[in-house]
Amino acid sequence: MTTPRRLASAHDREILRLAVPAFGALVAEPLFLLSDSAIVGHLGTAQLGGLGVAGQALNTLVYLCVFLAYGTTAGVARQVGAGDLPGAIRQGIDGMWLAVAIGAVLVVAGWPLVPWIVDAFGASPGVAPYAETYLRVSLFGIPSMLVVLAGTGVLRGLQDTRTPLLVSIGGFSLNLLLNAVFVMGLGWGIAGSAWGTVLAQTGSAVVYVAVVLRAARRHGLLVRPDWDGLRTSATAGFGLLVRTAALRVVLIVGTSIAARMGDPEIAAYQVGFQVWTLLAFALDAIAIAGQAITGRYLGASDITATRAVTRRMVWWGVGCGVVFGLAILVIRPWLPALFTSDGDVRDLLLASLLLVAALQPVAGVVFVLDGILIGAGDGAYLAVTTLVATAVFLPAALVVHRTDAGLAGLWAAIGLWMLTRMITLSLRARGDRWMVTGATR
């Protein structure tokens, strides 16, 4: 007889088997920009601010398409749970073709809009040229970034988070090496940093394509585009697209307000936000496990296991959030010196890190429940509630802007946004309507 304690231990092992490698892979993603920040920051405050503006713009373009990873993970995992492995791989192939198509459109459409995009983010005259340079070069890496998202989703859905970890480690190492050579060795400035990241992302995309092609050949699957599959992949991700767009509105507004405060403020916000992103992706490791496990259990029509593993993952999210918050407080006195020698930027960053640390337990709950509902295919609810949370944030951000509340006020508004998301996601998770079973939702 399986006791509750043994069942919880089994779920813990399953969560850790997927979450630990996912942790490493997710941490590697923000490390691309963090390593860029560490190198570019020594070029000057304006260059670091330019990287902050361009990085937010680039992330907006790419992560509006995060459904390529999340939607693919959930769909592939359901097929795995239902016992249809060839169908799971075919769905992943369709997602990768969709990534190539979207990436090509974004490059063509984004190139002439670069000056307008940088201006929309509120870059000052001193920061704007560097932001434009970084963004123009980085556009060429968008198709590869989207293929990486889709390929990662395929492997996560197949319950494999180790391969994405190895690819991420290789990509980060290559990015760091190329940035050091191009920026410091060859003196290419901020453009060298962008080219290093583009080449590293392209190498990662090639690896994912090779892995999926090998799996397709093993199961005798065709790899040419399937138009019905492309349409299914595109329409299934609509709710996640709306959700992500609402998230990006918050991040864009936050960057714009910080940029209008002054160059030291946007530089400090850039570094503080990258620390936030690093920890958010680390917490998202449990959410990735939630996507894969929830999709598989619902595909196998196992409601009891779905409910039990949901409770365990929430506890893991809270515990990790507390640990990460304490870790920030420990390293806070020394962290600013890694990124800048500007005294004003250091002081602003020290204050910001206190709020970033305080929000980590809330973030732990939010990211875990978000991942679980994504794995369940509950995109419509996520879209609506994320819009609600954004509607709460925007008036608070406007007050910050008009009252000169500074970076502390901006981070407080972000905290209000996170609390709203935690409440709406918790209410959904307590009910049963999100637990739809079967190979497809």
Coordinates of C-alpha atoms in Angstrom, one line a residue:
M1 CA 0.0 0.0 0.0
T2 CA 1.3 3.4 -1.0
T3 CA 1.3 5.8 2.0
P4 CA 0.8 9.6 1.5
R5 CA 4.4 10.1 2.6
R6 CA 5.7 7.7 0.0
L7 CA 3.4 9.2 -2.7
A8 CA 4.7 12.7 -1.9
S9 CA 8.3 11.4 -2.0
A10 CA 7.6 9.9 -5.4
H11 CA 6.2 13.2 -6.7
D12 CA 9.2 15.0 -5.3
R13 CA 11.5 12.7 -7.2
E14 CA 9.5 13.2 -10.4
I15 CA 9.5 17.0 -10.0
L16 CA 13.2 17.1 -9.2
R17 CA 14.1 14.8 -12.2
L18 CA 12.6 17.4 -14.5
A19 CA 13.1 20.6 -12.6
V20 CA 16.8 20.4 -11.7
P21 CA 18.0 20.2 -15.3
A22 CA 15.3 22.7 -16.3
F23 CA 16.7 25.0 -13.6
G24 CA 20.1 25.0 -15.2
A25 CA 18.7 25.5 -18.7
L26 CA 16.4 28.4 -17.6
V27 CA 19.2 30.1 -15.6
A28 CA 21.4 30.0 -18.8
E29 CA 18.8 32.1 -20.7
P30 CA 19.0 35.3 -18.7
L31 CA 22.7 34.7 -18.2
F32 CA 23.1 35.6 -21.9
L33 CA 22.0 39.2 -21.1
L34 CA 23.7 39.2 -17.7
S35 CA 27.0 38.3 -19.2
D36 CA 26.4 40.9 -21.9
S37 CA 25.7 43.4 -19.2
A38 CA 28.8 42.6 -17.2
I39 CA 31.0 43.1 -20.4
V40 CA 29.1 46.1 -21.9
G41 CA 28.8 47.8 -18.4
H42 CA 32.5 48.4 -18.5
L43 CA 32.1 50.3 -21.8
G44 CA 30.1 53.0 -20.0
T45 CA 26.7 53.9 -18.5
A46 CA 25.2 54.9 -21.8
Q47 CA 26.1 51.6 -23.4
L48 CA 24.7 49.6 -20.4
G49 CA 21.5 51.6 -20.7
G50 CA 21.4 51.0 -24.4
L51 CA 21.7 47.2 -23.8
G52 CA 18.8 47.5 -21.2
V53 CA 16.5 49.2 -23.7
A54 CA 17.4 46.9 -26.6
G55 CA 17.3 43.8 -24.4
Q56 CA 13.7 44.6 -23.3
A57 CA 12.7 45.3 -27.0
L58 CA 14.3 42.0 -28.1
N59 CA 12.7 40.0 -25.4
T60 CA 9.3 41.4 -26.2
L61 CA 9.6 40.3 -29.8
V62 CA 10.8 36.8 -28.9
Y63 CA 8.7 36.1 -25.9
L64 CA 5.5 37.1 -27.5
C65 CA 6.2 33.7 -29.2
V66 CA 6.8 31.8 -25.9
F67 CA 3.8 29.7 -26.8
L68 CA 6.1 27.9 -29.2
A69 CA 7.8 26.4 -26.1
Y70 CA 4.9 26.3 -23.6
G71 CA 2.2 25.3 -25.9
T72 CA 4.4 22.6 -27.5
T73 CA 5.4 21.2 -24.1
A74 CA 1.7 20.8 -23.1
G75 CA 0.6 19.4 -26.4
V76 CA 3.5 16.9 -26.7
A77 CA 3.2 15.8 -23.0
R78 CA -0.5 15.1 -23.5
Q79 CA 0.3 12.9 -26.5
V80 CA 3.0 11.1 -24.5
G81 CA 0.5 10.5 -21.6
A82 CA -2.0 9.1 -24.1
G83 CA 0.6 6.7 -25.5
D84 CA 1.1 8.3 -29.0
L85 CA 4.8 9.1 -29.3
P86 CA 4.9 9.5 -33.1
G87 CA 2.0 12.0 -32.8
A88 CA 3.9 13.9 -30.1
I89 CA 7.0 14.3 -32.3
R90 CA 4.9 15.3 -35.3
Q91 CA 3.3 18.1 -33.2
G92 CA 6.8 19.2 -32.2
I93 CA 7.9 19.3 -35.8
D94 CA 5.0 21.6 -36.7
G95 CA 5.9 23.9 -33.8
M96 CA 9.5 24.2 -35.2
W97 CA 8.3 25.1 -38.7
L98 CA 6.0 27.7 -37.2
A99 CA 9.0 29.1 -35.3
V100 CA 10.9 29.5 -38.6
A101 CA 8.0 31.3 -40.3
I102 CA 7.4 33.7 -37.5
G103 CA 11.1 34.5 -37.1
A104 CA 11.4 35.4 -40.8
V105 CA 8.4 37.8 -40.5
L106 CA 9.8 39.5 -37.4
V107 CA 13.2 40.1 -39.0
V108 CA 11.7 41.7 -42.2
A109 CA 9.1 43.7 -40.2
G110 CA 11.4 44.7 -37.4
W111 CA 14.4 46.1 -39.3
P112 CA 12.8 49.4 -40.5
L113 CA 11.1 49.9 -37.1
V114 CA 14.2 49.8 -35.0
P115 CA 14.5 53.6 -34.4
W116 CA 10.8 53.8 -33.5
I117 CA 11.0 50.8 -31.2
V118 CA 14.0 52.3 -29.3
D119 CA 12.2 55.7 -29.0
A120 CA 9.0 53.9 -27.8
F121 CA 11.0 52.5 -24.9
G122 CA 12.0 56.0 -23.8
A123 CA 15.7 55.9 -24.5
S124 CA 17.6 59.2 -24.0
P125 CA 19.6 60.7 -26.8
G126 CA 22.8 59.4 -25.2
V127 CA 21.4 55.8 -24.9
A128 CA 19.5 55.5 -28.2
P129 CA 22.4 55.0 -30.6
Y130 CA 23.7 52.1 -28.6
A131 CA 20.2 50.6 -28.3
E132 CA 19.7 50.8 -32.0
T133 CA 23.0 49.2 -32.8
Y134 CA 22.4 46.2 -30.5
L135 CA 18.8 45.7 -31.7
R136 CA 19.6 45.8 -35.4
V137 CA 22.3 43.1 -35.1
S138 CA 20.2 41.0 -32.7
L139 CA 17.2 40.9 -35.2
F140 CA 19.2 38.4 -37.2
G141 CA 19.2 35.9 -34.3
I142 CA 15.4 35.9 -33.8
P143 CA 14.6 32.9 -36.1
S144 CA 17.2 30.9 -34.2
M145 CA 15.8 32.0 -30.8
L146 CA 12.3 30.9 -31.8
V147 CA 13.6 27.5 -33.1
V148 CA 15.3 27.1 -29.7
L149 CA 12.0 27.8 -28.0
A150 CA 10.1 25.3 -30.1
G151 CA 12.8 22.6 -29.8
T152 CA 13.0 23.1 -26.1
G153 CA 9.2 22.6 -25.9
V154 CA 9.4 19.3 -27.8
L155 CA 12.0 17.8 -25.5
R156 CA 10.3 19.0 -22.3
G157 CA 7.0 17.5 -23.5
L158 CA 8.9 14.2 -24.1
Q159 CA 9.9 14.5 -20.4
D160 CA 13.5 15.3 -21.3
T161 CA 15.0 18.4 -19.6
R162 CA 18.6 17.2 -19.6
T163 CA 19.2 17.8 -23.3
P164 CA 18.0 21.4 -23.1
L165 CA 20.3 21.9 -20.1
L166 CA 23.3 20.7 -22.2
V167 CA 22.4 22.9 -25.1
S168 CA 21.9 25.9 -22.8
I169 CA 25.3 25.4 -21.2
G170 CA 27.0 25.2 -24.5
G171 CA 25.2 28.3 -25.8
F172 CA 26.0 30.3 -22.8
S173 CA 29.7 29.3 -22.8
L174 CA 29.9 30.2 -26.5
N175 CA 28.1 33.5 -26.0
L176 CA 30.5 34.5 -23.1
L177 CA 33.6 33.6 -25.2
L178 CA 32.4 35.4 -28.3
N179 CA 31.4 38.5 -26.3
A180 CA 34.8 38.7 -24.7
V181 CA 36.6 38.3 -28.0
F182 CA 34.4 40.7 -30.0
V183 CA 34.0 43.4 -27.4
M184 CA 37.3 43.3 -25.5
G185 CA 39.6 41.6 -28.0
L186 CA 38.5 43.1 -31.3
G187 CA 37.0 46.3 -29.9
W188 CA 33.7 46.1 -31.7
G189 CA 31.8 47.7 -28.8
I190 CA 28.1 46.9 -28.2
A191 CA 27.8 45.5 -31.7
G192 CA 30.3 42.8 -30.9
S193 CA 28.2 41.8 -27.9
A194 CA 25.1 41.5 -30.1
W195 CA 26.9 39.4 -32.8
G196 CA 28.3 37.1 -30.1
T197 CA 24.8 36.4 -28.9
V198 CA 23.4 35.9 -32.4
L199 CA 26.0 33.3 -33.2
A200 CA 25.6 31.4 -29.9
Q201 CA 21.8 31.3 -30.4
T202 CA 22.2 30.0 -34.0
G203 CA 24.5 27.2 -32.8
S204 CA 21.9 26.2 -30.2
A205 CA 19.1 26.1 -32.8
V206 CA 21.2 23.8 -35.1
V207 CA 21.5 21.3 -32.2
Y208 CA 17.8 21.2 -31.6
V209 CA 17.0 20.7 -35.3
A210 CA 19.4 17.8 -35.4
V211 CA 17.9 16.1 -32.3
V212 CA 14.3 16.4 -33.6
L213 CA 15.3 15.2 -37.1
R214 CA 16.9 12.1 -35.5
A215 CA 13.7 11.4 -33.6
A216 CA 11.6 11.9 -36.7
R217 CA 13.7 9.4 -38.7
R218 CA 13.5 6.9 -35.9
H219 CA 9.7 6.9 -36.1
G220 CA 9.5 7.2 -39.9
L221 CA 7.9 10.7 -39.8
L222 CA 8.1 13.3 -42.6
V223 CA 9.6 16.5 -41.7
R224 CA 8.2 18.8 -44.3
P225 CA 5.6 21.4 -43.2
D226 CA 2.1 20.1 -42.5
W227 CA -0.3 23.0 -43.1
D228 CA -3.0 21.6 -40.9
G229 CA -0.5 21.1 -38.1
L230 CA 0.9 24.6 -38.5
R231 CA -2.7 26.0 -38.2
T232 CA -3.3 23.9 -35.1
S233 CA -0.1 25.0 -33.5
A234 CA -0.8 28.7 -34.2
T235 CA -4.4 28.7 -33.0
A236 CA -3.7 26.6 -29.9
G237 CA -1.3 29.2 -28.7
F238 CA -3.6 32.2 -29.0
G239 CA -4.5 32.3 -25.3
L240 CA -0.8 32.1 -24.4
L241 CA 0.0 34.8 -26.9
V242 CA -2.5 37.2 -25.2
R243 CA -1.1 36.2 -21.8
T244 CA 2.4 36.9 -22.9
A245 CA 1.5 40.2 -24.6
A246 CA -0.1 41.4 -21.3
L247 CA 3.1 40.4 -19.4
R248 CA 5.2 42.2 -21.9
V249 CA 3.1 45.4 -21.5
V250 CA 4.0 45.5 -17.9
L251 CA 7.7 45.0 -18.6
I252 CA 7.7 47.6 -21.4
V253 CA 6.0 50.2 -19.3
G254 CA 8.4 49.5 -16.5
T255 CA 11.4 50.0 -18.7
S256 CA 9.9 53.1 -20.3
I257 CA 9.3 54.7 -16.9
A258 CA 12.8 53.8 -15.7
A259 CA 14.3 55.3 -18.9
R260 CA 12.5 58.5 -18.4
M261 CA 13.8 58.9 -14.9
G262 CA 17.4 59.3 -16.2
D263 CA 20.4 57.3 -17.4
P264 CA 21.5 56.1 -13.9
E265 CA 17.9 54.9 -13.2
I266 CA 17.6 52.9 -16.5
A267 CA 21.1 51.4 -16.0
A268 CA 20.2 50.3 -12.4
Y269 CA 16.8 49.0 -13.5
Q270 CA 18.5 47.1 -16.3
V271 CA 20.7 45.2 -13.9
G272 CA 18.0 44.8 -11.3
F273 CA 15.6 43.5 -13.9
Q274 CA 18.1 41.0 -15.2
V275 CA 18.6 39.7 -11.6
W276 CA 14.8 39.4 -11.3
T277 CA 14.6 37.6 -14.7
L278 CA 17.4 35.2 -13.6
L279 CA 15.5 34.2 -10.5
A280 CA 12.2 34.1 -12.3
F281 CA 13.5 31.6 -14.8
A282 CA 15.0 29.7 -11.9
L283 CA 11.6 29.5 -10.2
D284 CA 10.1 28.6 -13.6
A285 CA 12.1 25.4 -13.5
I286 CA 9.3 24.0 -11.3
A287 CA 6.8 25.5 -13.6
I288 CA 8.4 23.6 -16.5
A289 CA 8.2 20.4 -14.6
G290 CA 4.5 21.3 -13.9
Q291 CA 3.9 21.8 -17.7
A292 CA 5.4 18.4 -18.6
I293 CA 3.9 16.4 -15.6
T294 CA 0.5 18.0 -15.7
G295 CA 0.1 17.5 -19.4
R296 CA 1.2 13.9 -19.2
Y297 CA -1.1 13.0 -16.2
L298 CA -4.1 14.7 -17.9
G299 CA -3.3 13.0 -21.1
A300 CA -3.5 9.7 -19.2
S301 CA -6.7 10.9 -17.5
D302 CA -5.2 10.6 -14.0
I303 CA -7.0 13.4 -12.0
T304 CA -5.8 12.2 -8.6
A305 CA -2.1 12.4 -9.5
T306 CA -2.6 15.8 -11.2
R307 CA -4.1 17.2 -8.0
A308 CA -1.4 15.7 -5.7
V309 CA 1.5 16.8 -7.8
T310 CA 0.1 20.3 -8.0
R311 CA 0.1 20.6 -4.2
R312 CA 3.7 19.4 -4.1
M313 CA 4.9 21.9 -6.8
V314 CA 3.3 24.8 -5.0
W315 CA 5.2 24.0 -1.8
W316 CA 8.4 23.7 -3.8
G317 CA 7.7 27.1 -5.4
V318 CA 7.2 28.8 -2.0
G319 CA 10.3 27.2 -0.5
C320 CA 12.6 28.1 -3.5
G321 CA 11.2 31.7 -3.4
V322 CA 12.3 32.1 0.2
V323 CA 15.7 30.7 -0.5
F324 CA 16.3 33.0 -3.5
G325 CA 15.1 36.0 -1.5
L326 CA 17.6 35.3 1.2
A327 CA 20.4 34.7 -1.3
I328 CA 19.8 38.2 -2.8
L329 CA 20.1 39.8 0.6
V330 CA 23.4 37.9 1.3
I331 CA 25.1 38.9 -2.0
R332 CA 23.5 42.4 -2.3
P333 CA 26.4 44.4 -0.8
W334 CA 28.8 43.1 -3.5
L335 CA 26.5 42.6 -6.5
P336 CA 26.5 46.2 -8.0
A337 CA 30.3 46.3 -8.3
L338 CA 30.1 43.5 -10.8
F339 CA 28.2 45.7 -13.3
T340 CA 29.2 49.3 -12.9
S341 CA 31.6 51.7 -11.2
D342 CA 29.0 54.6 -11.3
G343 CA 28.2 55.5 -7.7
D344 CA 24.6 56.7 -8.5
V345 CA 23.8 53.4 -10.3
R346 CA 25.2 51.4 -7.4
D347 CA 23.1 53.2 -4.8
L348 CA 19.9 52.8 -6.9
L349 CA 20.6 49.1 -7.5
L350 CA 21.2 48.4 -3.8
A351 CA 17.7 49.8 -2.9
S352 CA 16.0 47.9 -5.8
L353 CA 17.5 44.6 -4.7
L354 CA 15.7 44.8 -1.4
L355 CA 12.3 44.8 -3.1
V356 CA 13.4 42.1 -5.6
A357 CA 14.3 39.9 -2.7
A358 CA 11.0 40.5 -0.9
L359 CA 9.0 39.5 -3.9
Q360 CA 10.6 36.1 -4.5
P361 CA 8.1 33.9 -2.4
V362 CA 5.2 35.5 -4.2
A363 CA 7.0 34.9 -7.5
G364 CA 7.5 31.2 -6.5
V365 CA 3.7 30.7 -6.3
V366 CA 2.9 32.6 -9.4
F367 CA 5.4 30.9 -11.7
V368 CA 4.5 27.4 -10.5
L369 CA 0.7 27.8 -10.8
D370 CA 1.2 29.5 -14.2
G371 CA 3.2 26.5 -15.4
I372 CA 0.6 24.0 -14.1
L373 CA -2.3 25.8 -15.9
I374 CA -0.2 26.0 -19.1
G375 CA 0.4 22.3 -18.9
A376 CA -3.3 21.8 -18.6
G377 CA -4.0 23.9 -21.7
D378 CA -5.9 26.5 -19.7
G379 CA -4.8 29.3 -21.9
A380 CA -8.1 31.2 -22.0
Y381 CA -8.1 31.7 -18.2
L382 CA -4.5 32.7 -18.1
A383 CA -5.2 35.3 -20.8
V384 CA -8.1 36.9 -19.0
T385 CA -6.5 36.9 -15.5
T386 CA -3.2 38.3 -16.8
L387 CA -5.1 41.1 -18.5
V388 CA -6.7 41.8 -15.1
A389 CA -3.4 41.9 -13.4
T390 CA -2.0 44.3 -16.0
A391 CA -5.0 46.5 -15.6
V392 CA -4.1 46.7 -11.9
F393 CA -0.5 47.5 -12.6
L394 CA -0.9 50.3 -15.2
P395 CA -2.6 52.9 -12.9
A396 CA 0.0 52.2 -10.2
A397 CA 2.8 52.7 -12.7
L398 CA 1.2 56.0 -13.8
V399 CA 1.2 57.2 -10.2
V400 CA 4.9 56.3 -10.0
H401 CA 5.6 58.3 -13.1
R402 CA 3.6 61.4 -12.1
T403 CA 4.8 61.5 -8.5
D404 CA 8.5 60.9 -9.1
A405 CA 8.4 57.8 -6.7
G406 CA 11.6 56.5 -8.2
L407 CA 12.8 53.0 -8.8
A408 CA 11.4 51.9 -5.3
G409 CA 7.9 53.0 -6.4
L410 CA 8.3 51.2 -9.7
W411 CA 9.3 47.9 -8.0
A412 CA 6.3 48.4 -5.6
A413 CA 4.0 48.6 -8.6
I414 CA 5.5 45.4 -10.0
G415 CA 4.9 43.8 -6.6
L416 CA 1.2 44.8 -6.7
W417 CA 1.0 43.1 -10.2
M418 CA 2.5 39.9 -8.9
L419 CA 0.1 39.8 -5.9
T420 CA -2.9 40.1 -8.2
R421 CA -1.6 37.3 -10.4
M422 CA -1.0 35.1 -7.3
I423 CA -4.6 35.6 -6.1
T424 CA -6.2 34.8 -9.5
L425 CA -4.1 31.8 -10.2
S426 CA -4.6 30.3 -6.7
L427 CA -8.4 30.6 -7.1
R428 CA -8.3 28.7 -10.3
A429 CA -6.0 26.0 -9.0
R430 CA -8.4 25.2 -6.1
G431 CA -11.2 24.3 -8.5
D432 CA -11.6 21.5 -11.0
R433 CA -12.5 23.2 -14.3
W434 CA -8.9 23.4 -15.6
M435 CA -8.4 19.6 -15.3
V436 CA -9.6 18.5 -18.7
T437 CA -8.4 15.0 -19.6
G438 CA -7.4 13.2 -22.9
A439 CA -4.8 13.4 -25.6
T440 CA -6.1 16.8 -26.8
R441 CA -7.9 19.6 -25.0

